[in-house]
PDB file of C-alpha atoms in Angstrom:
ATOM      1  CA  MET A   1    -129.518  56.447  14.935  1.00 80.00           C
ATOM      2  CA  LYS A   2    -130.074  52.764  15.584  1.00 95.00           C
ATOM      3  CA  THR A   3    -128.805  51.538  19.005  1.00 97.00           C
ATOM      4  CA  ALA A   4    -126.365  49.246  17.152  1.00 96.00           C
ATOM      5  CA  ASP A   5    -124.802  52.321  15.523  1.00 96.00           C
ATOM      6  CA  LEU A   6    -124.885  54.176  18.785  1.00 95.00           C
ATOM      7  CA  ILE A   7    -122.844  51.348  20.473  1.00 94.00           C
ATOM      8  CA  ASP A   8    -120.425  51.500  17.464  1.00 95.00           C
ATOM      9  CA  HIS A   9    -119.755  55.242  17.651  1.00 95.00           C
ATOM     10  CA  HIS A  10    -120.240  55.987  21.430  1.00 95.00           C
ATOM     11  CA  ALA A  11    -119.162  52.735  23.212  1.00 93.00           C
ATOM     12  CA  SER A  12    -117.313  54.730  26.004  1.00 93.00           C
ATOM     13  CA  GLU A  13    -120.367  57.041  26.605  1.00 95.00           C
ATOM     14  CA  ILE A  14    -123.302  54.510  26.515  1.00 97.00           C
ATOM     15  CA  SER A  15    -124.348  51.539  28.511  1.00 97.00           C
ATOM     16  CA  LEU A  16    -126.697  48.552  27.585  1.00 97.00           C
ATOM     17  CA  VAL A  17    -129.474  47.909  29.920  1.00 98.00           C
ATOM     18  CA  HIS A  18    -128.985  44.212  30.162  1.00 97.00           C
ATOM     19  CA  LEU A  19    -132.505  42.750  30.786  1.00 97.00           C
ATOM     20  CA  PRO A  20    -134.626  40.366  28.571  1.00 96.00           C
ATOM     21  CA  PHE A  21    -137.128  43.064  27.629  1.00 98.00           C
ATOM     22  CA  LEU A  22    -140.181  42.467  25.619  1.00 98.00           C
ATOM     23  CA  GLN A  23    -141.248  45.205  23.289  1.00 98.00           C
ATOM     24  CA  PHE A  24    -144.928  46.575  22.809  1.00 98.00           C
ATOM     25  CA  GLY A  25    -146.313  49.447  20.668  1.00 98.00           C
ATOM     26  CA  GLN A  26    -146.191  50.642  17.136  1.00 98.00           C
ATOM     27  CA  LYS A  27    -143.249  53.169  17.618  1.00 98.00           C
ATOM     28  CA  LYS A  28    -140.044  51.764  16.337  1.00 97.00           C
ATOM     29  CA  HIS A  29    -137.566  53.687  18.407  1.00 97.00           C
ATOM     30  CA  PHE A  30    -137.088  56.531  20.928  1.00 97.00           C
ATOM     31  CA  ALA A  31    -134.193  58.790  21.939  1.00 97.00           C
ATOM     32  CA  ALA A  32    -135.197  60.961  24.894  1.00 98.00           C
ATOM     33  CA  GLN A  33    -134.440  62.450  28.314  1.00 98.00           C
ATOM     34  CA  ILE A  34    -135.757  60.346  31.158  1.00 98.00           C
ATOM     35  CA  GLN A  35    -137.805  60.749  34.291  1.00 98.00           C
ATOM     36  CA  THR A  36    -137.302  58.128  36.904  1.00 98.00           C
ATOM     37  CA  VAL A  37    -139.867  56.366  39.149  1.00 98.00           C
ATOM     38  CA  LYS A  38    -139.345  53.701  41.733  1.00 98.00           C
ATOM     39  CA  CYS A  39    -142.168  51.546  42.836  1.00 97.00           C
ATOM     40  CA  PHE A  40    -143.072  47.825  43.723  1.00 96.00           C
ATOM     41  CA  GLU A  41    -146.280  46.246  42.465  1.00 96.00           C
ATOM     42  CA  ASP A  42    -148.089  49.792  42.931  1.00 96.00           C
ATOM     43  CA  ASN A  43    -148.691  51.943  39.933  1.00 96.00           C
ATOM     44  CA  THR A  44    -150.115  55.141  41.645  1.00 96.00           C
ATOM     45  CA  VAL A  45    -146.812  57.120  41.230  1.00 97.00           C
ATOM     46  CA  VAL A  46    -146.486  55.906  37.505  1.00 97.00           C
ATOM     47  CA  ARG A  47    -150.073  57.276  36.858  1.00 97.00           C
ATOM     48  CA  ALA A  48    -149.331  60.465  38.628  1.00 97.00           C
ATOM     49  CA  GLN A  49    -146.187  60.957  36.341  1.00 97.00           C
ATOM     50  CA  LEU A  50    -148.085  59.983  33.184  1.00 98.00           C
ATOM     51  CA  GLU A  51    -150.766  62.738  34.047  1.00 98.00           C
ATOM     52  CA  THR A  52    -148.033  65.329  33.577  1.00 98.00           C
ATOM     53  CA  PRO A  53    -146.701  66.843  30.551  1.00 98.00           C
ATOM     54  CA  GLY A  54    -144.235  64.170  29.296  1.00 98.00           C
ATOM     55  CA  GLU A  55    -142.424  66.698  26.979  1.00 97.00           C
ATOM     56  CA  GLY A  56    -141.158  63.944  24.798  1.00 98.00           C
ATOM     57  CA  ARG A  57    -139.356  62.112  27.713  1.00 98.00           C
ATOM     58  CA  VAL A  58    -139.413  58.474  28.579  1.00 98.00           C
ATOM     59  CA  LEU A  59    -140.572  57.162  31.818  1.00 98.00           C
ATOM     60  CA  VAL A  60    -137.990  54.785  33.216  1.00 98.00           C
ATOM     61  CA  VAL A  61    -139.577  52.574  36.062  1.00 98.00           C
ATOM     62  CA  ASP A  62    -137.840  50.407  38.562  1.00 98.00           C
ATOM     63  CA  GLY A  63    -140.566  48.080  39.500  1.00 97.00           C
ATOM     64  CA  GLY A  64    -138.211  45.712  41.399  1.00 97.00           C
ATOM     65  CA  GLY A  65    -138.297  43.338  38.492  1.00 98.00           C
ATOM     66  CA  SER A  66    -141.718  42.048  39.593  1.00 97.00           C
ATOM     67  CA  THR A  67    -143.497  40.062  36.913  1.00 98.00           C
ATOM     68  CA  ARG A  68    -146.349  39.023  39.045  1.00 97.00           C
ATOM     69  CA  ILE A  69    -148.180  42.350  39.081  1.00 97.00           C
ATOM     70  CA  ALA A  70    -148.613  44.481  36.045  1.00 98.00           C
ATOM     71  CA  ILE A  71    -147.846  48.339  36.701  1.00 97.00           C
ATOM     72  CA  LEU A  72    -148.910  49.433  33.239  1.00 98.00           C
ATOM     73  CA  GLY A  73    -152.051  48.683  31.300  1.00 98.00           C
ATOM     74  CA  ASP A  74    -153.671  50.145  28.205  1.00 98.00           C
ATOM     75  CA  MET A  75    -155.325  53.023  30.020  1.00 97.00           C
ATOM     76  CA  LEU A  76    -152.096  54.375  31.370  1.00 98.00           C
ATOM     77  CA  ALA A  77    -150.485  53.730  27.978  1.00 98.00           C
ATOM     78  CA  GLU A  78    -152.981  55.943  26.348  1.00 98.00           C
ATOM     79  CA  LEU A  79    -152.539  58.567  29.034  1.00 98.00           C
ATOM     80  CA  ALA A  80    -148.847  58.524  28.317  1.00 98.00           C
ATOM     81  CA  ILE A  81    -149.438  59.263  24.536  1.00 98.00           C
ATOM     82  CA  SER A  82    -151.967  61.771  25.178  1.00 98.00           C
ATOM     83  CA  ASN A  83    -149.554  63.632  27.564  1.00 98.00           C
ATOM     84  CA  ASN A  84    -146.485  63.433  25.146  1.00 98.00           C
ATOM     85  CA  TRP A  85    -144.370  60.794  26.774  1.00 98.00           C
ATOM     86  CA  ALA A  86    -142.068  59.149  24.263  1.00 98.00           C
ATOM     87  CA  GLY A  87    -142.390  55.727  25.631  1.00 98.00           C
ATOM     88  CA  LEU A  88    -141.593  53.659  28.765  1.00 98.00           C
ATOM     89  CA  VAL A  89    -138.838  51.267  30.266  1.00 98.00           C
ATOM     90  CA  LEU A  90    -140.303  49.025  32.905  1.00 98.00           C
ATOM     91  CA  ASN A  91    -138.193  46.707  35.222  1.00 98.00           C
ATOM     92  CA  ALA A  92    -141.638  45.181  35.732  1.00 98.00           C
ATOM     93  CA  ALA A  93    -144.651  43.754  33.964  1.00 98.00           C
ATOM     94  CA  ILE A  94    -147.544  45.082  31.968  1.00 98.00           C
ATOM     95  CA  ARG A  95    -151.033  43.993  31.174  1.00 98.00           C
ATOM     96  CA  ASP A  96    -153.448  44.535  28.161  1.00 98.00           C
ATOM     97  CA  SER A  97    -150.420  43.842  26.019  1.00 98.00           C
ATOM     98  CA  ALA A  98    -152.437  43.250  22.824  1.00 98.00           C
ATOM     99  CA  GLU A  99    -154.128  46.612  23.119  1.00 98.00           C
ATOM    100  CA  ILE A 100    -150.801  48.385  23.945  1.00 98.00           C
ATOM    101  CA  SER A 101    -149.122  46.748  20.858  1.00 98.00           C
ATOM    102  CA  GLU A 102    -151.679  48.565  18.768  1.00 98.00           C
ATOM    103  CA  LEU A 103    -150.926  52.069  20.353  1.00 98.00           C
ATOM    104  CA  ASN A 104    -148.428  54.641  18.986  1.00 98.00           C
ATOM    105  CA  THR A 105    -145.997  54.256  21.776  1.00 98.00           C
ATOM    106  CA  LEU A 106    -142.850  52.215  22.566  1.00 98.00           C
ATOM    107  CA  VAL A 107    -142.847  50.206  25.911  1.00 98.00           C
ATOM    108  CA  PHE A 108    -140.143  47.724  27.124  1.00 98.00           C
ATOM    109  CA  ALA A 109    -141.185  45.515  30.002  1.00 98.00           C
ATOM    110  CA  LEU A 110    -139.936  42.226  31.449  1.00 98.00           C
ATOM    111  CA  ALA A 111    -143.292  40.333  31.012  1.00 98.00           C
ATOM    112  CA  THR A 112    -147.084  40.358  31.049  1.00 98.00           C
ATOM    113  CA  SER A 113    -149.413  39.668  33.796  1.00 98.00           C
ATOM    114  CA  PRO A 114    -153.127  40.003  34.007  1.00 98.00           C
ATOM    115  CA  VAL A 115    -152.997  40.999  37.709  1.00 97.00           C
ATOM    116  CA  LYS A 116    -153.463  44.899  38.266  1.00 94.00           C
ATOM    117  CA  SER A 117    -151.366  46.637  40.689  1.00 94.00           C
ATOM    118  CA  ALA A 118    -152.036  47.886  44.255  1.00 88.00           C
ATOM    119  CA  LYS A 119    -153.079  51.613  44.725  1.00 89.00           C
ATOM    120  CA  GLU A 120    -151.253  52.455  47.922  1.00 87.00           C
ATOM    121  CA  CYS A 121    -149.180  55.291  46.774  1.00 84.00           C
ATOM    122  CA  TRP A 122    -145.984  53.423  47.371  1.00 87.00           C
ATOM    123  CA  GLY A 123    -143.147  54.969  45.100  1.00 92.00           C
ATOM    124  CA  ARG A 124    -140.876  57.604  44.675  1.00 94.00           C
ATOM    125  CA  VAL A 125    -140.250  60.064  41.608  1.00 95.00           C
ATOM    126  CA  GLY A 126    -136.851  61.531  40.428  1.00 95.00           C
ATOM    127  CA  CYS A 127    -134.610  59.289  42.422  1.00 97.00           C
ATOM    128  CA  GLU A 128    -131.726  57.378  41.237  1.00 98.00           C
ATOM    129  CA  ILE A 129    -132.617  53.873  40.226  1.00 98.00           C
ATOM    130  CA  GLU A 130    -130.574  50.925  39.233  1.00 98.00           C
ATOM    131  CA  PHE A 131    -131.536  47.868  37.094  1.00 98.00           C
ATOM    132  CA  GLY A 132    -129.961  45.978  34.062  1.00 98.00           C
ATOM    133  CA  GLY A 133    -126.507  47.008  35.125  1.00 97.00           C
ATOM    134  CA  VAL A 134    -127.211  50.690  34.734  1.00 98.00           C
ATOM    135  CA  LYS A 135    -127.769  53.615  37.185  1.00 98.00           C
ATOM    136  CA  PHE A 136    -130.422  56.003  35.996  1.00 98.00           C
ATOM    137  CA  CYS A 137    -130.985  59.631  37.054  1.00 98.00           C
ATOM    138  CA  SER A 138    -133.724  61.875  35.844  1.00 96.00           C
ATOM    139  CA  ARG A 139    -132.574  63.924  32.887  1.00 96.00           C
ATOM    140  CA  ASP A 140    -130.142  61.110  31.741  1.00 98.00           C
ATOM    141  CA  TRP A 141    -130.783  59.943  28.154  1.00 98.00           C
ATOM    142  CA  VAL A 142    -132.307  56.500  27.033  1.00 98.00           C
ATOM    143  CA  TYR A 143    -132.266  55.136  23.380  1.00 98.00           C
ATOM    144  CA  GLY A 144    -134.493  52.176  22.485  1.00 98.00           C
ATOM    145  CA  ASP A 145    -135.418  50.206  19.317  1.00 98.00           C
ATOM    146  CA  ALA A 146    -135.880  46.532  18.358  1.00 97.00           C
ATOM    147  CA  ASP A 147    -132.224  45.754  19.364  1.00 97.00           C
ATOM    148  CA  GLY A 148    -132.591  46.896  22.905  1.00 97.00           C
ATOM    149  CA  VAL A 149    -132.380  49.751  25.339  1.00 98.00           C
ATOM    150  CA  LEU A 150    -129.207  51.994  25.847  1.00 98.00           C
ATOM    151  CA  HIS A 151    -128.359  54.574  28.441  1.00 98.00           C
ATOM    152  CA  SER A 152    -126.204  57.581  28.535  1.00 98.00           C
ATOM    153  CA  LYS A 153    -125.591  60.520  30.950  1.00 97.00           C
ATOM    154  CA  LYS A 154    -125.860  62.941  27.979  1.00 95.00           C
ATOM    155  CA  LYS A 155    -127.448  63.558  24.720  1.00 95.00           C
ATOM    156  CA  LEU A 156    -125.584  61.663  21.948  1.00 93.00           C
ATOM    157  CA  ILE A 157    -127.738  62.365  18.806  1.00 82.00           C
TER     158      ILE A 157
END
């Protein structure tokens, strides 16, 4: 179901993640449970999560809104695909955007940057995060397509 239809049918149970996302990848949409990560200009914890079985989930990352440093590149996007992650929602930037746009994934990010991230193991997994006017917890649901990203506490479709 398209995000526009979800809003029309479930307005009281769903929230718009209100950020100016750019969209990358060949996939057109996702509807999945989430795993949360909180980090800032360091993708060590993001990599660690993408190395685990995604089981069709979406990794939702609060990167503090930084567009100076990329926390995802083509190698991590390929790792996500190989480990069955449905996609990513990043309150942060990516690099290798042309390559990611050719992959069978769907990534929402704020911007692109050629600068790679730190590797200091700064970050947390599974914590409550908040951005775009939405509070996310692991096991919540996220829906994304060309019209945007929506959040729900429960499965709607």
